[in-house]
């Protein structure tokens, strides 16, 4: 099924895991990698085609995922003549695609590359969102970049991991901790401040994780007011 310009309607799928990594599949018997994709059959809506291709190519069912977003318009790429069957040359030009961003609700073991007798991939892995386009067949790279860019603003935010800085932690700008180190304020909402314990000039939320063996209790052997663990230092709790 082609449109008047010679483009076949198609869907592309960017599947995220809980770490916002994307499913990256290796095309069977090739060295190229790509996202799941496939044609829209006559009478199918793009969403119906997306769920069908999702099962055919990676073995997932609708209850394994949720739709986060889709591209607003069709994204097109042309296929070079050498990749087009001889009987299709002259009227087949390429693909026009609607791209879907999905969140995996199931588990890795729900993925199955052999869900049908005609597998598309023979290997897969999770990759960072901005996939290496140099391993994608050349004529698809532009569409991949457009799809990833348009859908990137819908990628769910992950919880910020606490970062421990070598030599100490940073608190409010303009103040110094007992070690004489520069401090920078931890970004928190104003409404959260009253519920947080105060550690010198540093506001610490309940989600703070300490390095193994460190705590907020004073170290009786240290006179600097810091509890140290390896190369990390955590300011001890002071009385309000």
PDB file of C-alpha atoms in Angstrom:
ATOM      1  CA  UNK A   1       0.000   0.000   0.000  1.00  0.00           C
ATOM      2  CA  UNK A   2       1.660   3.198  -1.217  1.00  0.00           C
ATOM      3  CA  UNK A   3       0.558   6.800  -1.089  1.00  0.00           C
ATOM      4  CA  UNK A   4       0.487   8.997  -4.187  1.00  0.00           C
ATOM      5  CA  UNK A   5       4.138   9.955  -3.749  1.00  0.00           C
ATOM      6  CA  UNK A   6       5.334   6.356  -3.522  1.00  0.00           C
ATOM      7  CA  UNK A   7       5.838   6.129   0.258  1.00  0.00           C
ATOM      8  CA  UNK A   8       4.615   3.126   2.224  1.00  0.00           C
ATOM      9  CA  UNK A   9       2.925   3.905   5.599  1.00  0.00           C
ATOM     10  CA  UNK A  10       4.976   2.492   8.440  1.00  0.00           C
ATOM     11  CA  UNK A  11       5.364   2.649  12.230  1.00  0.00           C
ATOM     12  CA  UNK A  12       8.544   2.896  14.281  1.00  0.00           C
ATOM     13  CA  UNK A  13       8.887   1.975  17.968  1.00  0.00           C
ATOM     14  CA  UNK A  14      11.188   3.400  20.641  1.00  0.00           C
ATOM     15  CA  UNK A  15      10.805   1.126  23.675  1.00  0.00           C
ATOM     16  CA  UNK A  16      12.089   2.384  27.037  1.00  0.00           C
ATOM     17  CA  UNK A  17      12.914   0.339  30.127  1.00  0.00           C
ATOM     18  CA  UNK A  18      12.715   1.736  33.663  1.00  0.00           C
ATOM     19  CA  UNK A  19      16.178   3.301  33.291  1.00  0.00           C
ATOM     20  CA  UNK A  20      15.132   5.153  30.122  1.00  0.00           C
ATOM     21  CA  UNK A  21      17.331   2.911  28.026  1.00  0.00           C
ATOM     22  CA  UNK A  22      16.003   1.940  24.612  1.00  0.00           C
ATOM     23  CA  UNK A  23      15.551  -1.458  22.994  1.00  0.00           C
ATOM     24  CA  UNK A  24      18.213  -1.825  20.312  1.00  0.00           C
ATOM     25  CA  UNK A  25      17.880  -4.789  17.949  1.00  0.00           C
ATOM     26  CA  UNK A  26      20.437  -6.289  15.573  1.00  0.00           C
ATOM     27  CA  UNK A  27      18.894  -7.097  12.208  1.00  0.00           C
ATOM     28  CA  UNK A  28      19.067 -10.804  11.531  1.00  0.00           C
ATOM     29  CA  UNK A  29      22.221 -11.893   9.687  1.00  0.00           C
ATOM     30  CA  UNK A  30      23.550  -8.333   9.392  1.00  0.00           C
ATOM     31  CA  UNK A  31      25.792  -5.986  11.378  1.00  0.00           C
ATOM     32  CA  UNK A  32      23.257  -3.136  11.511  1.00  0.00           C
ATOM     33  CA  UNK A  33      21.100  -2.213  14.497  1.00  0.00           C
ATOM     34  CA  UNK A  34      17.723  -0.535  14.561  1.00  0.00           C
ATOM     35  CA  UNK A  35      14.446   0.054  16.388  1.00  0.00           C
ATOM     36  CA  UNK A  36      11.433  -2.190  15.749  1.00  0.00           C
ATOM     37  CA  UNK A  37       9.394  -0.991  12.783  1.00  0.00           C
ATOM     38  CA  UNK A  38       6.986  -2.319  10.197  1.00  0.00           C
ATOM     39  CA  UNK A  39       4.391  -1.496   7.559  1.00  0.00           C
ATOM     40  CA  UNK A  40       0.786  -0.493   8.178  1.00  0.00           C
ATOM     41  CA  UNK A  41      -1.584  -2.930   6.492  1.00  0.00           C
ATOM     42  CA  UNK A  42      -4.616  -1.785   4.542  1.00  0.00           C
ATOM     43  CA  UNK A  43      -7.424  -0.890   6.942  1.00  0.00           C
ATOM     44  CA  UNK A  44      -5.105  -0.670   9.971  1.00  0.00           C
ATOM     45  CA  UNK A  45      -4.670   2.404  12.108  1.00  0.00           C
ATOM     46  CA  UNK A  46      -1.091   3.320  13.089  1.00  0.00           C
ATOM     47  CA  UNK A  47      -1.645   2.276  16.716  1.00  0.00           C
ATOM     48  CA  UNK A  48      -3.001  -1.120  15.659  1.00  0.00           C
ATOM     49  CA  UNK A  49      -0.002  -1.635  13.396  1.00  0.00           C
ATOM     50  CA  UNK A  50       2.345  -0.612  16.208  1.00  0.00           C
ATOM     51  CA  UNK A  51       0.945  -3.268  18.583  1.00  0.00           C
ATOM     52  CA  UNK A  52       1.075  -5.916  15.852  1.00  0.00           C
ATOM     53  CA  UNK A  53       4.684  -5.113  14.985  1.00  0.00           C
ATOM     54  CA  UNK A  54       5.595  -4.969  18.672  1.00  0.00           C
ATOM     55  CA  UNK A  55       4.489  -8.568  19.077  1.00  0.00           C
ATOM     56  CA  UNK A  56       5.853  -9.839  15.772  1.00  0.00           C
ATOM     57  CA  UNK A  57       9.312  -8.354  16.272  1.00  0.00           C
ATOM     58  CA  UNK A  58       9.909  -8.422  20.043  1.00  0.00           C
ATOM     59  CA  UNK A  59       7.138 -10.666  21.402  1.00  0.00           C
ATOM     60  CA  UNK A  60       5.380  -8.077  23.574  1.00  0.00           C
ATOM     61  CA  UNK A  61       1.614  -7.626  24.029  1.00  0.00           C
ATOM     62  CA  UNK A  62      -0.301  -4.380  24.752  1.00  0.00           C
ATOM     63  CA  UNK A  63      -0.373  -5.070  28.507  1.00  0.00           C
ATOM     64  CA  UNK A  64       3.438  -5.153  28.556  1.00  0.00           C
ATOM     65  CA  UNK A  65       3.736  -1.476  27.566  1.00  0.00           C
ATOM     66  CA  UNK A  66       2.112   1.926  27.792  1.00  0.00           C
ATOM     67  CA  UNK A  67       2.151   4.590  25.120  1.00  0.00           C
ATOM     68  CA  UNK A  68       3.965   7.754  26.241  1.00  0.00           C
ATOM     69  CA  UNK A  69       3.857   9.760  23.019  1.00  0.00           C
ATOM     70  CA  UNK A  70       3.930   9.612  19.219  1.00  0.00           C
ATOM     71  CA  UNK A  71       5.263  11.868  16.508  1.00  0.00           C
ATOM     72  CA  UNK A  72       2.799  14.480  15.333  1.00  0.00           C
ATOM     73  CA  UNK A  73       3.342  13.992  11.601  1.00  0.00           C
ATOM     74  CA  UNK A  74       4.767  11.433   9.209  1.00  0.00           C
ATOM     75  CA  UNK A  75       8.557  11.225   9.030  1.00  0.00           C
ATOM     76  CA  UNK A  76       9.864  10.131   5.624  1.00  0.00           C
ATOM     77  CA  UNK A  77      12.982   8.514   4.246  1.00  0.00           C
ATOM     78  CA  UNK A  78      13.808   7.451   0.719  1.00  0.00           C
ATOM     79  CA  UNK A  79      15.258   4.027  -0.049  1.00  0.00           C
ATOM     80  CA  UNK A  80      18.154   3.884  -2.550  1.00  0.00           C
ATOM     81  CA  UNK A  81      17.418   1.961  -5.733  1.00  0.00           C
ATOM     82  CA  UNK A  82      19.890  -0.788  -4.890  1.00  0.00           C
ATOM     83  CA  UNK A  83      17.749  -1.738  -1.870  1.00  0.00           C
ATOM     84  CA  UNK A  84      14.475  -1.808  -3.840  1.00  0.00           C
ATOM     85  CA  UNK A  85      13.201  -4.911  -5.576  1.00  0.00           C
ATOM     86  CA  UNK A  86      13.289  -4.631  -9.353  1.00  0.00           C
ATOM     87  CA  UNK A  87       9.526  -5.042  -9.684  1.00  0.00           C
ATOM     88  CA  UNK A  88       8.966  -2.101  -7.296  1.00  0.00           C
ATOM     89  CA  UNK A  89      11.396   0.337  -8.861  1.00  0.00           C
ATOM     90  CA  UNK A  90       9.801   3.350 -10.448  1.00  0.00           C
ATOM     91  CA  UNK A  91       6.796   3.547  -8.136  1.00  0.00           C
ATOM     92  CA  UNK A  92       8.163   2.678  -4.662  1.00  0.00           C
ATOM     93  CA  UNK A  93      10.111   5.568  -3.161  1.00  0.00           C
ATOM     94  CA  UNK A  94      10.503   4.843   0.558  1.00  0.00           C
ATOM     95  CA  UNK A  95       8.760   4.863   3.935  1.00  0.00           C
ATOM     96  CA  UNK A  96       6.673   7.393   5.818  1.00  0.00           C
ATOM     97  CA  UNK A  97       6.524   6.645   9.525  1.00  0.00           C
ATOM     98  CA  UNK A  98       4.641   7.454  12.689  1.00  0.00           C
ATOM     99  CA  UNK A  99       6.960   6.872  15.653  1.00  0.00           C
ATOM    100  CA  UNK A 100       5.763   5.731  19.088  1.00  0.00           C
ATOM    101  CA  UNK A 101       7.551   6.135  22.413  1.00  0.00           C
ATOM    102  CA  UNK A 102       6.622   3.245  24.726  1.00  0.00           C
ATOM    103  CA  UNK A 103       7.376   2.435  28.361  1.00  0.00           C
ATOM    104  CA  UNK A 104       8.017  -1.230  29.165  1.00  0.00           C
ATOM    105  CA  UNK A 105       5.767  -2.334  32.031  1.00  0.00           C
ATOM    106  CA  UNK A 106       6.831  -5.955  31.870  1.00  0.00           C
ATOM    107  CA  UNK A 107      10.241  -7.547  32.323  1.00  0.00           C
ATOM    108  CA  UNK A 108      13.214  -8.310  30.141  1.00  0.00           C
ATOM    109  CA  UNK A 109      12.218 -11.962  29.987  1.00  0.00           C
ATOM    110  CA  UNK A 110       8.915 -10.985  28.321  1.00  0.00           C
ATOM    111  CA  UNK A 111      10.886 -10.046  25.211  1.00  0.00           C
ATOM    112  CA  UNK A 112      10.932 -12.778  22.586  1.00  0.00           C
ATOM    113  CA  UNK A 113      12.684 -12.394  19.227  1.00  0.00           C
ATOM    114  CA  UNK A 114      11.168 -15.692  18.031  1.00  0.00           C
ATOM    115  CA  UNK A 115       7.502 -14.814  18.487  1.00  0.00           C
ATOM    116  CA  UNK A 116       6.901 -15.547  14.773  1.00  0.00           C
ATOM    117  CA  UNK A 117       8.447 -17.741  12.106  1.00  0.00           C
ATOM    118  CA  UNK A 118       9.991 -14.681  10.446  1.00  0.00           C
ATOM    119  CA  UNK A 119      12.188 -12.972  13.067  1.00  0.00           C
ATOM    120  CA  UNK A 120      13.578  -9.508  12.349  1.00  0.00           C
ATOM    121  CA  UNK A 121      16.353  -9.556  14.971  1.00  0.00           C
ATOM    122  CA  UNK A 122      18.865 -12.145  16.136  1.00  0.00           C
ATOM    123  CA  UNK A 123      20.205 -10.139  19.097  1.00  0.00           C
ATOM    124  CA  UNK A 124      19.169  -7.191  21.245  1.00  0.00           C
ATOM    125  CA  UNK A 125      20.369  -5.008  24.108  1.00  0.00           C
ATOM    126  CA  UNK A 126      19.420  -1.930  26.107  1.00  0.00           C
ATOM    127  CA  UNK A 127      21.187   1.211  24.943  1.00  0.00           C
ATOM    128  CA  UNK A 128      21.330   4.831  26.069  1.00  0.00           C
ATOM    129  CA  UNK A 129      18.530   6.927  24.572  1.00  0.00           C
ATOM    130  CA  UNK A 130      20.786   8.670  22.054  1.00  0.00           C
ATOM    131  CA  UNK A 131      21.732   5.566  20.137  1.00  0.00           C
ATOM    132  CA  UNK A 132      24.850   5.418  17.936  1.00  0.00           C
ATOM    133  CA  UNK A 133      23.491   6.217  14.484  1.00  0.00           C
ATOM    134  CA  UNK A 134      26.629   5.012  12.742  1.00  0.00           C
ATOM    135  CA  UNK A 135      25.387   1.414  13.191  1.00  0.00           C
ATOM    136  CA  UNK A 136      22.034   2.270  11.538  1.00  0.00           C
ATOM    137  CA  UNK A 137      21.684   1.761   7.799  1.00  0.00           C
ATOM    138  CA  UNK A 138      22.637   5.112   6.309  1.00  0.00           C
ATOM    139  CA  UNK A 139      19.363   6.121   4.645  1.00  0.00           C
ATOM    140  CA  UNK A 140      17.427   5.753   7.941  1.00  0.00           C
ATOM    141  CA  UNK A 141      19.691   7.914  10.096  1.00  0.00           C
ATOM    142  CA  UNK A 142      17.939  11.199   9.396  1.00  0.00           C
ATOM    143  CA  UNK A 143      14.536   9.827  10.427  1.00  0.00           C
ATOM    144  CA  UNK A 144      16.021   8.283  13.570  1.00  0.00           C
ATOM    145  CA  UNK A 145      17.498  11.619  14.568  1.00  0.00           C
ATOM    146  CA  UNK A 146      14.179  13.411  13.934  1.00  0.00           C
ATOM    147  CA  UNK A 147      12.157  10.822  15.875  1.00  0.00           C
ATOM    148  CA  UNK A 148      14.538  10.747  18.850  1.00  0.00           C
ATOM    149  CA  UNK A 149      14.670  14.543  18.977  1.00  0.00           C
ATOM    150  CA  UNK A 150      10.901  15.065  18.759  1.00  0.00           C
ATOM    151  CA  UNK A 151      10.115  12.407  21.374  1.00  0.00           C
ATOM    152  CA  UNK A 152      12.976  13.196  23.776  1.00  0.00           C
ATOM    153  CA  UNK A 153      10.916  15.791  25.669  1.00  0.00           C
ATOM    154  CA  UNK A 154       8.436  13.067  26.632  1.00  0.00           C
ATOM    155  CA  UNK A 155      11.020  10.721  28.158  1.00  0.00           C
ATOM    156  CA  UNK A 156      10.063  10.247  31.847  1.00  0.00           C
ATOM    157  CA  UNK A 157      12.383  11.818  34.358  1.00  0.00           C
ATOM    158  CA  UNK A 158      14.243   9.376  36.538  1.00  0.00           C
ATOM    159  CA  UNK A 159      14.916  10.079  40.213  1.00  0.00           C
ATOM    160  CA  UNK A 160      18.072  12.087  40.567  1.00  0.00           C
ATOM    161  CA  UNK A 161      20.851   9.982  42.049  1.00  0.00           C
ATOM    162  CA  UNK A 162      22.774  11.589  44.906  1.00  0.00           C
ATOM    163  CA  UNK A 163      26.242  12.575  43.883  1.00  0.00           C
ATOM    164  CA  UNK A 164      28.981  12.556  46.501  1.00  0.00           C
ATOM    165  CA  UNK A 165      31.793  14.898  45.674  1.00  0.00           C
ATOM    166  CA  UNK A 166      35.410  14.113  46.382  1.00  0.00           C
ATOM    167  CA  UNK A 167      36.660  15.917  49.440  1.00  0.00           C
ATOM    168  CA  UNK A 168      33.232  16.857  50.803  1.00  0.00           C
ATOM    169  CA  UNK A 169      29.702  17.923  49.972  1.00  0.00           C
ATOM    170  CA  UNK A 170      28.584  21.379  48.922  1.00  0.00           C
ATOM    171  CA  UNK A 171      26.083  23.498  50.813  1.00  0.00           C
ATOM    172  CA  UNK A 172      24.862  27.116  50.589  1.00  0.00           C
ATOM    173  CA  UNK A 173      26.921  29.411  48.418  1.00  0.00           C
ATOM    174  CA  UNK A 174      28.912  31.891  50.415  1.00  0.00           C
ATOM    175  CA  UNK A 175      29.203  29.717  53.555  1.00  0.00           C
ATOM    176  CA  UNK A 176      31.942  27.333  54.524  1.00  0.00           C
ATOM    177  CA  UNK A 177      31.658  24.000  56.302  1.00  0.00           C
ATOM    178  CA  UNK A 178      33.938  22.907  59.122  1.00  0.00           C
ATOM    179  CA  UNK A 179      36.508  21.698  56.620  1.00  0.00           C
ATOM    180  CA  UNK A 180      36.707  25.162  55.074  1.00  0.00           C
ATOM    181  CA  UNK A 181      35.374  23.891  51.742  1.00  0.00           C
ATOM    182  CA  UNK A 182      33.102  25.833  49.386  1.00  0.00           C
ATOM    183  CA  UNK A 183      29.392  25.019  49.738  1.00  0.00           C
ATOM    184  CA  UNK A 184      26.521  25.125  47.242  1.00  0.00           C
ATOM    185  CA  UNK A 185      22.827  24.833  48.046  1.00  0.00           C
ATOM    186  CA  UNK A 186      21.117  21.519  47.326  1.00  0.00           C
ATOM    187  CA  UNK A 187      18.101  22.295  45.075  1.00  0.00           C
ATOM    188  CA  UNK A 188      14.901  21.549  47.016  1.00  0.00           C
ATOM    189  CA  UNK A 189      11.394  22.941  46.970  1.00  0.00           C
ATOM    190  CA  UNK A 190      10.549  25.594  49.545  1.00  0.00           C
ATOM    191  CA  UNK A 191       7.670  23.472  50.885  1.00  0.00           C
ATOM    192  CA  UNK A 192      10.058  20.620  51.653  1.00  0.00           C
ATOM    193  CA  UNK A 193      12.486  22.590  53.787  1.00  0.00           C
ATOM    194  CA  UNK A 194      10.617  22.416  57.081  1.00  0.00           C
ATOM    195  CA  UNK A 195      10.489  18.614  56.950  1.00  0.00           C
ATOM    196  CA  UNK A 196      14.193  18.152  56.287  1.00  0.00           C
ATOM    197  CA  UNK A 197      16.933  17.696  58.893  1.00  0.00           C
ATOM    198  CA  UNK A 198      19.534  20.458  58.795  1.00  0.00           C
ATOM    199  CA  UNK A 199      23.132  19.385  58.432  1.00  0.00           C
ATOM    200  CA  UNK A 200      25.254  22.494  59.043  1.00  0.00           C
ATOM    201  CA  UNK A 201      24.176  24.669  56.074  1.00  0.00           C
ATOM    202  CA  UNK A 202      23.152  21.669  53.945  1.00  0.00           C
ATOM    203  CA  UNK A 203      19.494  20.650  53.637  1.00  0.00           C
ATOM    204  CA  UNK A 204      19.258  16.889  53.309  1.00  0.00           C
ATOM    205  CA  UNK A 205      16.135  15.034  52.142  1.00  0.00           C
ATOM    206  CA  UNK A 206      15.033  11.624  53.309  1.00  0.00           C
ATOM    207  CA  UNK A 207      16.164  10.139  50.000  1.00  0.00           C
ATOM    208  CA  UNK A 208      19.852  10.873  50.604  1.00  0.00           C
ATOM    209  CA  UNK A 209      22.039   7.766  50.328  1.00  0.00           C
ATOM    210  CA  UNK A 210      25.348   7.617  52.180  1.00  0.00           C
ATOM    211  CA  UNK A 211      28.485   5.832  51.030  1.00  0.00           C
ATOM    212  CA  UNK A 212      28.954   2.400  52.674  1.00  0.00           C
ATOM    213  CA  UNK A 213      30.012   2.820  56.304  1.00  0.00           C
ATOM    214  CA  UNK A 214      29.274   6.551  56.538  1.00  0.00           C
ATOM    215  CA  UNK A 215      26.590   8.101  58.737  1.00  0.00           C
ATOM    216  CA  UNK A 216      25.417  11.457  60.055  1.00  0.00           C
ATOM    217  CA  UNK A 217      26.687  10.649  63.566  1.00  0.00           C
ATOM    218  CA  UNK A 218      29.767  12.518  64.801  1.00  0.00           C
ATOM    219  CA  UNK A 219      33.036  10.706  64.470  1.00  0.00           C
ATOM    220  CA  UNK A 220      34.622  10.952  67.908  1.00  0.00           C
ATOM    221  CA  UNK A 221      38.051  10.565  66.363  1.00  0.00           C
ATOM    222  CA  UNK A 222      37.566  13.459  63.948  1.00  0.00           C
ATOM    223  CA  UNK A 223      37.696  17.029  65.106  1.00  0.00           C
ATOM    224  CA  UNK A 224      36.714  18.562  61.804  1.00  0.00           C
ATOM    225  CA  UNK A 225      32.980  17.959  62.173  1.00  0.00           C
ATOM    226  CA  UNK A 226      32.939  15.575  59.191  1.00  0.00           C
ATOM    227  CA  UNK A 227      32.285  11.866  59.061  1.00  0.00           C
ATOM    228  CA  UNK A 228      34.701  10.549  56.466  1.00  0.00           C
ATOM    229  CA  UNK A 229      34.578   7.353  54.431  1.00  0.00           C
ATOM    230  CA  UNK A 230      37.388   6.821  51.953  1.00  0.00           C
ATOM    231  CA  UNK A 231      37.653   9.899  49.795  1.00  0.00           C
ATOM    232  CA  UNK A 232      34.134  11.064  50.653  1.00  0.00           C
ATOM    233  CA  UNK A 233      33.109  13.374  53.474  1.00  0.00           C
ATOM    234  CA  UNK A 234      29.583  13.882  54.844  1.00  0.00           C
ATOM    235  CA  UNK A 235      28.735  16.805  57.134  1.00  0.00           C
ATOM    236  CA  UNK A 236      27.482  15.625  60.548  1.00  0.00           C
ATOM    237  CA  UNK A 237      24.056  16.597  61.921  1.00  0.00           C
ATOM    238  CA  UNK A 238      23.969  19.564  64.269  1.00  0.00           C
ATOM    239  CA  UNK A 239      21.314  20.418  66.800  1.00  0.00           C
ATOM    240  CA  UNK A 240      18.626  22.909  65.748  1.00  0.00           C
TER     241      UNK A 240
END
